[in-house]
XYZ file of C-alpha atoms in Angstrom:
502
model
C -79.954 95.430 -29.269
C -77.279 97.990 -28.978
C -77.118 98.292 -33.013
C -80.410 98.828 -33.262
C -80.496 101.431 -30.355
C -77.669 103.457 -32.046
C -79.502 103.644 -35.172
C -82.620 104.797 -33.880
C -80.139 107.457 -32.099
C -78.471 108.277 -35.275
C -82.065 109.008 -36.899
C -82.977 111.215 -34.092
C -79.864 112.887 -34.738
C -79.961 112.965 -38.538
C -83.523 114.276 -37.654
C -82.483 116.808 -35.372
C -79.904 117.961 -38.175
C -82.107 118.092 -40.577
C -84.446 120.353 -38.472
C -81.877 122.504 -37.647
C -80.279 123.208 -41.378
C -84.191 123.001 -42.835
C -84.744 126.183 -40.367
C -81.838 128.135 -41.128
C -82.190 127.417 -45.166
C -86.060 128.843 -44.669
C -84.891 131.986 -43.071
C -81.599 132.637 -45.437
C -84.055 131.704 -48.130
C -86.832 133.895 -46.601
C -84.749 137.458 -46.019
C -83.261 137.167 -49.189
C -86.742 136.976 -50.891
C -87.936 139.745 -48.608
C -84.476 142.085 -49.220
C -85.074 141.510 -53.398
C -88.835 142.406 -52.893
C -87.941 145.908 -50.966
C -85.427 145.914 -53.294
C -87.736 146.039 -56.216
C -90.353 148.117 -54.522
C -88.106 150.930 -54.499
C -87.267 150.097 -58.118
C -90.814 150.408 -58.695
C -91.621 154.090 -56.348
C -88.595 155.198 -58.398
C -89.665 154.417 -61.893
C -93.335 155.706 -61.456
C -92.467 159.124 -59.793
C -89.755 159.487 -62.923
C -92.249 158.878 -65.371
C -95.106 161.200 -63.233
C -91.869 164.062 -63.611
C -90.610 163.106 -67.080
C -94.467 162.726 -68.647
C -95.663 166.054 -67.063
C -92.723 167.811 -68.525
C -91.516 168.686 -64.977
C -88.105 167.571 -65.919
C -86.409 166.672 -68.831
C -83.809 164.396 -67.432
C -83.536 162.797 -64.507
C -80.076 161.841 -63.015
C -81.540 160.732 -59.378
C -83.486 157.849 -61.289
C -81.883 154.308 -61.087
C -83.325 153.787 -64.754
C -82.229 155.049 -68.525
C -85.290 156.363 -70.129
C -86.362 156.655 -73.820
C -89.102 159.042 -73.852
C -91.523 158.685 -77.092
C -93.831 161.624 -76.662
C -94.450 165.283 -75.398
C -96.003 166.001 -72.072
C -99.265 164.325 -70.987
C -102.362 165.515 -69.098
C -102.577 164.404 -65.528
C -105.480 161.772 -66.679
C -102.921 160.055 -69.654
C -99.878 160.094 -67.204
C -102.673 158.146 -64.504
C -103.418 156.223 -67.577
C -100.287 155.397 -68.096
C -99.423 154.404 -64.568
C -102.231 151.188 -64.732
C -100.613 150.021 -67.737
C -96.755 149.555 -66.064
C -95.173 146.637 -67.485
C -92.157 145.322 -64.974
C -89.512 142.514 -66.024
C -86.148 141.314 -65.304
C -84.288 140.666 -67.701
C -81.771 137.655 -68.771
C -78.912 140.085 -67.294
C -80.301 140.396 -63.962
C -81.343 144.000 -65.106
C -84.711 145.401 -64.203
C -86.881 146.998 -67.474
C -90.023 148.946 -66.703
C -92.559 150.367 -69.664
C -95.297 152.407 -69.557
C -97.980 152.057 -72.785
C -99.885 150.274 -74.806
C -98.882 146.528 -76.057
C -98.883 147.900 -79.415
C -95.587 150.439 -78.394
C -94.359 151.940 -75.236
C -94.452 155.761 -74.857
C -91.608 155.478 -71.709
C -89.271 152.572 -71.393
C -86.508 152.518 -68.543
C -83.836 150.264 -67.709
C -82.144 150.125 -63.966
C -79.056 148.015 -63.120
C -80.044 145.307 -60.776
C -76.794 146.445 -58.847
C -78.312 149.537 -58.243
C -77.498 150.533 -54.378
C -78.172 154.211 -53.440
C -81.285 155.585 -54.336
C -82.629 159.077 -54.119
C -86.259 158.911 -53.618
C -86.631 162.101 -51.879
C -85.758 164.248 -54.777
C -88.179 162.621 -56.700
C -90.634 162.910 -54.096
C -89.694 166.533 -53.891
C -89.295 167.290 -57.492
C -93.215 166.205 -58.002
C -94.972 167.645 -54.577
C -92.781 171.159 -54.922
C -93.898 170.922 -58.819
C -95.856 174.018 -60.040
C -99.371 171.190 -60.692
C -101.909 171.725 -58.657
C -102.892 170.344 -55.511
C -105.406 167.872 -57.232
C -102.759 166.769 -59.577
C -100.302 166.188 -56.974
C -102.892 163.816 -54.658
C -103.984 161.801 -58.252
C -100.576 161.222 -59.096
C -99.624 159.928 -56.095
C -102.980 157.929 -55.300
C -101.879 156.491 -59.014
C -98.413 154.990 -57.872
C -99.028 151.833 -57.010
C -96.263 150.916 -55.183
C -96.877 154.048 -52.736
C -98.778 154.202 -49.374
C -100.788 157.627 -49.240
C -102.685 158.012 -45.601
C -104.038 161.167 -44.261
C -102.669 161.949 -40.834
C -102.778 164.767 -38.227
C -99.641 166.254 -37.619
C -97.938 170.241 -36.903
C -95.325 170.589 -39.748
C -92.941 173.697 -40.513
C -92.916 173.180 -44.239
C -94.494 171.625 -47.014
C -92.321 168.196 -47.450
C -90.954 166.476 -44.467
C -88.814 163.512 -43.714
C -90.123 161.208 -40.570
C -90.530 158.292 -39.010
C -93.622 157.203 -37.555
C -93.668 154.460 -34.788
C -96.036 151.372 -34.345
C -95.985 149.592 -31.312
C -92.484 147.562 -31.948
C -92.350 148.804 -36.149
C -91.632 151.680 -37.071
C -91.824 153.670 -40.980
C -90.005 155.816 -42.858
C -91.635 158.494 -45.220
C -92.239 161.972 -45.658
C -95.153 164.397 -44.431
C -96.869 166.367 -47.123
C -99.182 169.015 -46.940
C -100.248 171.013 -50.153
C -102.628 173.851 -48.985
C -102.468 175.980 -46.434
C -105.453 174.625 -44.149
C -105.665 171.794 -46.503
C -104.627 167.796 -45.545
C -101.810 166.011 -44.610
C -100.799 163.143 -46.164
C -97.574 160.677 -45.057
C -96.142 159.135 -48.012
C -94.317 155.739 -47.974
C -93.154 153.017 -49.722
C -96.025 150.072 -49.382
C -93.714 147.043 -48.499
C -96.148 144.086 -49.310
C -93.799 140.913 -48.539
C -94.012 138.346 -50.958
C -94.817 135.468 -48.514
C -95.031 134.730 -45.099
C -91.920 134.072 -43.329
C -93.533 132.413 -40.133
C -95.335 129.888 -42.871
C -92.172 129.249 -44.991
C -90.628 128.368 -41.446
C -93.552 126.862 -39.723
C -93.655 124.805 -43.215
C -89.762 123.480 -43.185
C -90.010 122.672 -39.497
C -92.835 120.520 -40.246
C -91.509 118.850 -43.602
C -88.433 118.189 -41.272
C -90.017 116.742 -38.113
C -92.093 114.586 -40.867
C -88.751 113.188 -42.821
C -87.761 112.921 -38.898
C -90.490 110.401 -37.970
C -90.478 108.620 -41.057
C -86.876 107.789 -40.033
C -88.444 106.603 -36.775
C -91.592 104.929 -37.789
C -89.178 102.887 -40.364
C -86.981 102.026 -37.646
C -89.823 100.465 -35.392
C -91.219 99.043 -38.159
C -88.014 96.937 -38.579
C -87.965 96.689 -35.199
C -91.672 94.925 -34.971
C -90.523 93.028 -37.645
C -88.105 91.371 -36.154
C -89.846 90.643 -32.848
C -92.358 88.853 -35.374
C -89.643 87.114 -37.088
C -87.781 86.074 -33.750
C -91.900 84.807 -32.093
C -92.530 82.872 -35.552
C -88.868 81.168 -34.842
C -89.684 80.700 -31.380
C -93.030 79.085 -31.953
C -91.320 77.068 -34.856
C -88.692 75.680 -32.121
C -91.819 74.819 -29.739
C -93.267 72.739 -31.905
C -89.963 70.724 -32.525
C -88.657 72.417 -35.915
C -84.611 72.090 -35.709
C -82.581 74.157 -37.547
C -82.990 77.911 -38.525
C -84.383 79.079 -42.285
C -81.964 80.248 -44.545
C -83.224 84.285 -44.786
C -83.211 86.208 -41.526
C -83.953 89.888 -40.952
C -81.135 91.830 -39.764
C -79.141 88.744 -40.365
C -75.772 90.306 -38.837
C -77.065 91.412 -35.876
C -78.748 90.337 -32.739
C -81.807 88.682 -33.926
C -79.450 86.276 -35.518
C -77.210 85.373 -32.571
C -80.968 84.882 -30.245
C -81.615 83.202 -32.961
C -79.322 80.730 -32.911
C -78.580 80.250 -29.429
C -82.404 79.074 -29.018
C -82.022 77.064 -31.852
C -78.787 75.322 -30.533
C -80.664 74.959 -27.127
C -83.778 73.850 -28.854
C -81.401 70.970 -30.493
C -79.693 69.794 -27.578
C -83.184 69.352 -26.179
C -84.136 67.641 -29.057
C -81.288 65.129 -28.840
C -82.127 64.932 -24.975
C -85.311 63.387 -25.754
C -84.567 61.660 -28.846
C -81.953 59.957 -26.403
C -85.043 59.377 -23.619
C -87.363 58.122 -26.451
C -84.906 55.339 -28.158
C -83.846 54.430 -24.310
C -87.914 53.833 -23.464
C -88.531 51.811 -26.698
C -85.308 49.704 -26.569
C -86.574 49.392 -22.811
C -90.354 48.183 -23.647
C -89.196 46.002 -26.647
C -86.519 44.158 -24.617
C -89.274 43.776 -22.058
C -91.594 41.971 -24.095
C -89.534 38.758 -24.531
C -88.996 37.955 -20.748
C -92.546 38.972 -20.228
C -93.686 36.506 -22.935
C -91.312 33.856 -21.176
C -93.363 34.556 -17.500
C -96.455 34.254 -19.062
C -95.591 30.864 -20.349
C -94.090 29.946 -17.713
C -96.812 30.878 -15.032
C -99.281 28.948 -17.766
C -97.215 25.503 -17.100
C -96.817 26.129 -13.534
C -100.477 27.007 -13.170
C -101.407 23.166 -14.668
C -98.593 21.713 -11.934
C -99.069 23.442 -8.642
C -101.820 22.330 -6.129
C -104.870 24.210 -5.512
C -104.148 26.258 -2.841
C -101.241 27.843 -5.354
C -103.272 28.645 -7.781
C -104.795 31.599 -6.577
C -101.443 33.144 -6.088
C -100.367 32.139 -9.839
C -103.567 34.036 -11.037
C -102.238 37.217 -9.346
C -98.726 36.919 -10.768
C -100.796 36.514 -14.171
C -102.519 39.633 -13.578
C -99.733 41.686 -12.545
C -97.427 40.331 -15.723
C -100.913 41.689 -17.660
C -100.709 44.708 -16.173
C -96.582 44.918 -17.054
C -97.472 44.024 -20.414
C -100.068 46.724 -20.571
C -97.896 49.659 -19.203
C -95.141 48.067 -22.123
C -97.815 48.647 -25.306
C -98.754 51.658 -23.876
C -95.370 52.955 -24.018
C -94.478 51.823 -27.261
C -97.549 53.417 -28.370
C -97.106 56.618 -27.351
C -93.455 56.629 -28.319
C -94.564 56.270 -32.031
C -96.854 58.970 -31.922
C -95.200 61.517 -30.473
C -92.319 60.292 -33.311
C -95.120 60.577 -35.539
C -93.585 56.738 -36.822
C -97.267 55.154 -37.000
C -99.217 55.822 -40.537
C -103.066 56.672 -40.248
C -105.193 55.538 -42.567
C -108.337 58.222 -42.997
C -111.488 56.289 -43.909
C -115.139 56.976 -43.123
C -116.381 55.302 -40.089
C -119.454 55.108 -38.163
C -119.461 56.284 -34.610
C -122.546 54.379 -33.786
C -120.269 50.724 -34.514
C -117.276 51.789 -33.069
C -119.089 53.103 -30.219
C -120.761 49.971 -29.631
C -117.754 47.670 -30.263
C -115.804 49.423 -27.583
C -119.088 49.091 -24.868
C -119.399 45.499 -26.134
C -115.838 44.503 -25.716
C -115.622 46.434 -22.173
C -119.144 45.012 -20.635
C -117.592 43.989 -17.464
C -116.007 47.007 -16.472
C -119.002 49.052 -17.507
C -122.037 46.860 -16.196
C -122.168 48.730 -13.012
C -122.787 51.984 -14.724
C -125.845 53.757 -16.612
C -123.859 54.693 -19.872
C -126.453 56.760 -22.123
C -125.859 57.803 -25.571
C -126.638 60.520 -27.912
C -125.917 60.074 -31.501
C -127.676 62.340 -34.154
C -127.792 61.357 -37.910
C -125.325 61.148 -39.777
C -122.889 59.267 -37.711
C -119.977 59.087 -40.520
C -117.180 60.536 -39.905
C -113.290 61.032 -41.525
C -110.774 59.327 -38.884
C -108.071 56.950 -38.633
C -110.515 53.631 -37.246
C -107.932 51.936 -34.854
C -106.687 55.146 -33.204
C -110.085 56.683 -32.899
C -111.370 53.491 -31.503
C -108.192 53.443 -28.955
C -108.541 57.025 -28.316
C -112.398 57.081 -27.592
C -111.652 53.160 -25.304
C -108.912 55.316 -23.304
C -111.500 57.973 -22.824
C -114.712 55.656 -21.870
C -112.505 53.695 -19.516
C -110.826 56.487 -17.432
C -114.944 57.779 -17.114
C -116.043 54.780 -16.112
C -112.850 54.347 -13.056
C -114.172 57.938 -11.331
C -118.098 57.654 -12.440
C -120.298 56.891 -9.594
C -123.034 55.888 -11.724
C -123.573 57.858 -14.735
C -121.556 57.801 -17.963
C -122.935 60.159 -20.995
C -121.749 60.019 -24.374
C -122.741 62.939 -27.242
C -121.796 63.119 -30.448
C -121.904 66.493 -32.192
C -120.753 68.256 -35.222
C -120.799 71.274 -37.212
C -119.436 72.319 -40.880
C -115.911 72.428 -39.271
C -115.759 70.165 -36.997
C -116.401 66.680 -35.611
C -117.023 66.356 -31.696
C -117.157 63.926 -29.149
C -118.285 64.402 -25.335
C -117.643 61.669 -22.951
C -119.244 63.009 -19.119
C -119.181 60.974 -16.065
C -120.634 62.189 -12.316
C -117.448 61.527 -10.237
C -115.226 63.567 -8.578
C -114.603 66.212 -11.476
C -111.148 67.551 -11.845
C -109.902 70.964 -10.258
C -109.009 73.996 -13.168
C -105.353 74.159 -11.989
C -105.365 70.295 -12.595
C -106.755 70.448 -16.142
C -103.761 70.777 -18.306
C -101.939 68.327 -16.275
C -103.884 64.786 -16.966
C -102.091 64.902 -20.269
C -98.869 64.815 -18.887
C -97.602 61.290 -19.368
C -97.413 59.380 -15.845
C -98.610 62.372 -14.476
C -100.211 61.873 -10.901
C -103.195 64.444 -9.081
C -103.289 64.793 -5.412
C -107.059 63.885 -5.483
C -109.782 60.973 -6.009
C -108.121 60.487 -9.635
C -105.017 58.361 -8.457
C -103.032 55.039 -8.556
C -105.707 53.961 -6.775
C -108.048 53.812 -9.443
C -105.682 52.181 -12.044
C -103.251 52.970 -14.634
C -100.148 54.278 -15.728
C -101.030 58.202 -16.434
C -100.295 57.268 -20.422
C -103.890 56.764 -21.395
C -105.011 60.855 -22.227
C -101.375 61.430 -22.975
C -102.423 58.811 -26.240
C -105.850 60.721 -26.715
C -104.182 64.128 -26.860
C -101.727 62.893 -29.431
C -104.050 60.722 -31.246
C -106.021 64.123 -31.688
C -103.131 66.192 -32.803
C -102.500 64.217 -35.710
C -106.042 64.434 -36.363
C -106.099 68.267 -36.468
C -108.009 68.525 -33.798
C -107.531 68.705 -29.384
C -108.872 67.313 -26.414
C -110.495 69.934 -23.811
C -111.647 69.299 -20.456
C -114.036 70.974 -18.863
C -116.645 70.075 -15.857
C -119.531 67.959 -16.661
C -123.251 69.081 -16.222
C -123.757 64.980 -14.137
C -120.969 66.616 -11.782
C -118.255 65.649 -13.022
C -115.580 65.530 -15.566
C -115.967 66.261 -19.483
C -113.654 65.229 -22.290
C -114.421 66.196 -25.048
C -112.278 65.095 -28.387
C -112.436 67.498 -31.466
C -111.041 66.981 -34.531
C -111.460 68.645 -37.637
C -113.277 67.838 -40.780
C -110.837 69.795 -43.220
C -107.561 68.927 -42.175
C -105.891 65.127 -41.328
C -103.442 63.704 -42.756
C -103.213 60.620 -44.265
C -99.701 59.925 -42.223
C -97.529 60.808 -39.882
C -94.681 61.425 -41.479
């Protein structure tokens, strides 16, 4: 468990990493984005207020400007400069270089080129050059409302001049630009660059973060999915071990870790059990078959004293009959049960009619039963799919461990459905407790009620039922009768039996 703690660890940590390196990649990423942007907004301011100067004829060269200029015609009118302005074409070029045009497609009338190096810039002589110009006021304000990349807002200030440098402060921003006021009595304007960012750093952020924390829980999620899946792996081997399975399959998750040494150390304590009872098993069977010959022996013996003796013997050689019956009972039982829980006997499925065998086992048990109202319920059809003998020994079993606690009612019901075959066997005795349910199927088990030694038996005869059952696909259930008391009720299924045990 250790391994698989560390590496859920690691991932956190890998996670965390990631997180951290995601966030500082978004915000190198982001400011760089955001410096190039200003970067080429000022590129921009520059080359529009050039060409505003150079297309007016203000000046005829401009050595504040960033950019080389090839200028194709004479001076323009305010309206073909404006003109002019709306038809800016900007590109960078394969050198990193920065080209800006103003014209038609058919030919540019001003084309510019600015190293992308470019470092120190002198906007306010450009400003300067155009708002101290000799054009009138009305020129002045469309020119400027025409540069795109300048922010023109009328404000209320007290200036001393005509142009001035300030900065104007918003809440925790603050801008840089320059006051302008053309007229005497006329408005002022402040004039800035319009920094639009490209993007939003928060998102760009917010949006790594996320992608991270996402990679992060995938690492996670594929962790615990490994993780269920080898708590599934580990119950299926388990359950595989409970029902007797020796011996692990050759493919196991996570093979080098723990799940593999579990693994094995059930299955090496599931075989030792295994050989524990196989050991128990062949010591019962040698047991019970060595017992039959010296039972055999008393019986014929107890025959030829029976003919010898007197009498007033007799009686007592009748009892030592009965009781080597009774040991040769308890023997077959054994045996019996020993081969199916080996699974050594082979069932033959055939169809067989409930009806006969029902009536073979009253008939053949008569004097144990004549005491008792035994009612039946078979519907049509009675046919079912079942090994004959065992049903018949299973269904005898169940009749005569009714009829030992019945007071006077026995009920037998036959029932069925598209699944399943069922038979209920009810009797009005004592009834059985719920804690006691499960145990009546332990072989020789014993309850601390009106169902004991008393009555007869060995505790082997719904240990046989149950098994008899199992290797019919089906179960035996107990459950309290609607007579009072007990309710058997064998189930086996109409899909699934096998025609053998091995």
């Amino acid at each position: 468990m250790r391994k698989e703690m560390w590496r859920l660890y690691r991932h956190l940590i890998i996670g965390c990493l990631i997180i951290l390196m995601g966030c500082y990649a978004a915000v190198e990423f982001a400011m760089f984005r955001i410096t190039e942007a200003k970067h080429e907004q000022v590129l921009c301011v520059d080359a529009e207020l050039s060409l505003a100067l150079l297309a007016t004829g203000i000046k005829r060269t401009l050595p504040e400007s960033q950019f080389k200029w090839q200028t194709l015609e004479a001076p323009q009118s305010v309206a073909n400069i404006t003109a002019l302005l709306a038809q800016k074409k900007w590109q960078r070029l394969p050198n990193g270089d920065y080209q800006s045009s103003f014209g038609t497609d058919a030919g540019a009338s001003f084309v510019g080129v600015a190293a992308s190096e470019s470092e120190r810039f002198h906007l306010e002589a450009l400003l300067k050059g155009l708002l101290l110009s000799p054009l009138s006021y009305a020129d002045k304000l469309s020119l400027l409302q025409s540069i795109s990349c300048l922010s023109v807002e009328p404000v209320s200030s007290e200036m001393t001049g005509s142009v001035e440098g300030v900065t104007l402060t918003y809440g925790v921003h603050n801008k840089h630009g320059f006051l302008w006021k053309g007229d005497v009595g006329g408005d002022e304007y402040f004039i800035s660059i319009d920094h639009t960012a490209p993007f939003s750093l928060t998102f760009i952020v917010v949006m790594i973060v996320a992608i991270a924390i996402v990679a992060m829980l995938a690492l996670i999620w594929r962790e615990l999915f490994y993780l269920d899946l080898k708590r599934k792996t580990f119950e299926n081997l388990t359950r595989q071990i409970a029902r007797g399975r020796s011996g692990l399959p050759k493919e196991i998750p996570d093979s080098s870790g723990t799940l593999k040494e579990l693994a094995y150390s059930f299955d090496s304590m599931s075989s030792h059990i295994q050989r524990l009872l196989k050991v128990q098993r062949e010591m019962i069977n040698a047991i019970s078959h060595e017992l039959r010959t010296p039972i055999a022996r008393l019986r014929f013996g107890l025959e030829v004293v029976k003919d010898e003796v007197d009498d007033s013997v007799v009686h007592t050689v009748t009892a030592l009959e009965d009781d080597v019956e009774e040991l040769n009972t308890l023997v077959d039982e054994v045996l019996t049960y020993g081969k199916l829980e080996e699974g050594s006997l082979a069932l033959n499925f055939q169809e067989t009619s409930i009806k006969q065998l029902l009536g073979s086992i009253l008939d053949n048990n008569e004097p144990l039963l004549k005491h008792l109202q035994v009612t039946i319920d078979i519907p049509e059809p009675d046919t079912v799919v079942a090994d004959e003998h065992h049903l018949h020994r299973a269904l005898q079993n169940l009749i005569l461990n009714a009829s030992k606690y019945a007071n006077s009612k026995i009920a037998i019901i036959f029932s069925y459905d598209e699944e399943r075959w069922q038979l209920d066997i009810e009797d009005d005795g004592p009834g059985i407790a719920i804690e006691d349910r499960d145990k009546v199927f332990i072989p020789f088990q014993r309850l601390d009620n009106s169902r004991t030694r008393a009555s007869g038996g060995y505790g082997l005869g719904l240990a046989i039922v149950q098994r008899i059952a199992f290797w019919h696909g089906g179960a035996v259930l107990v459950d309290a009768s609607d007579l009072g008391g007990a309710k058997f009720s064998l189930i086996w299924s109409r899909n699934q039996h096998q025609d053998t045990l091995s």
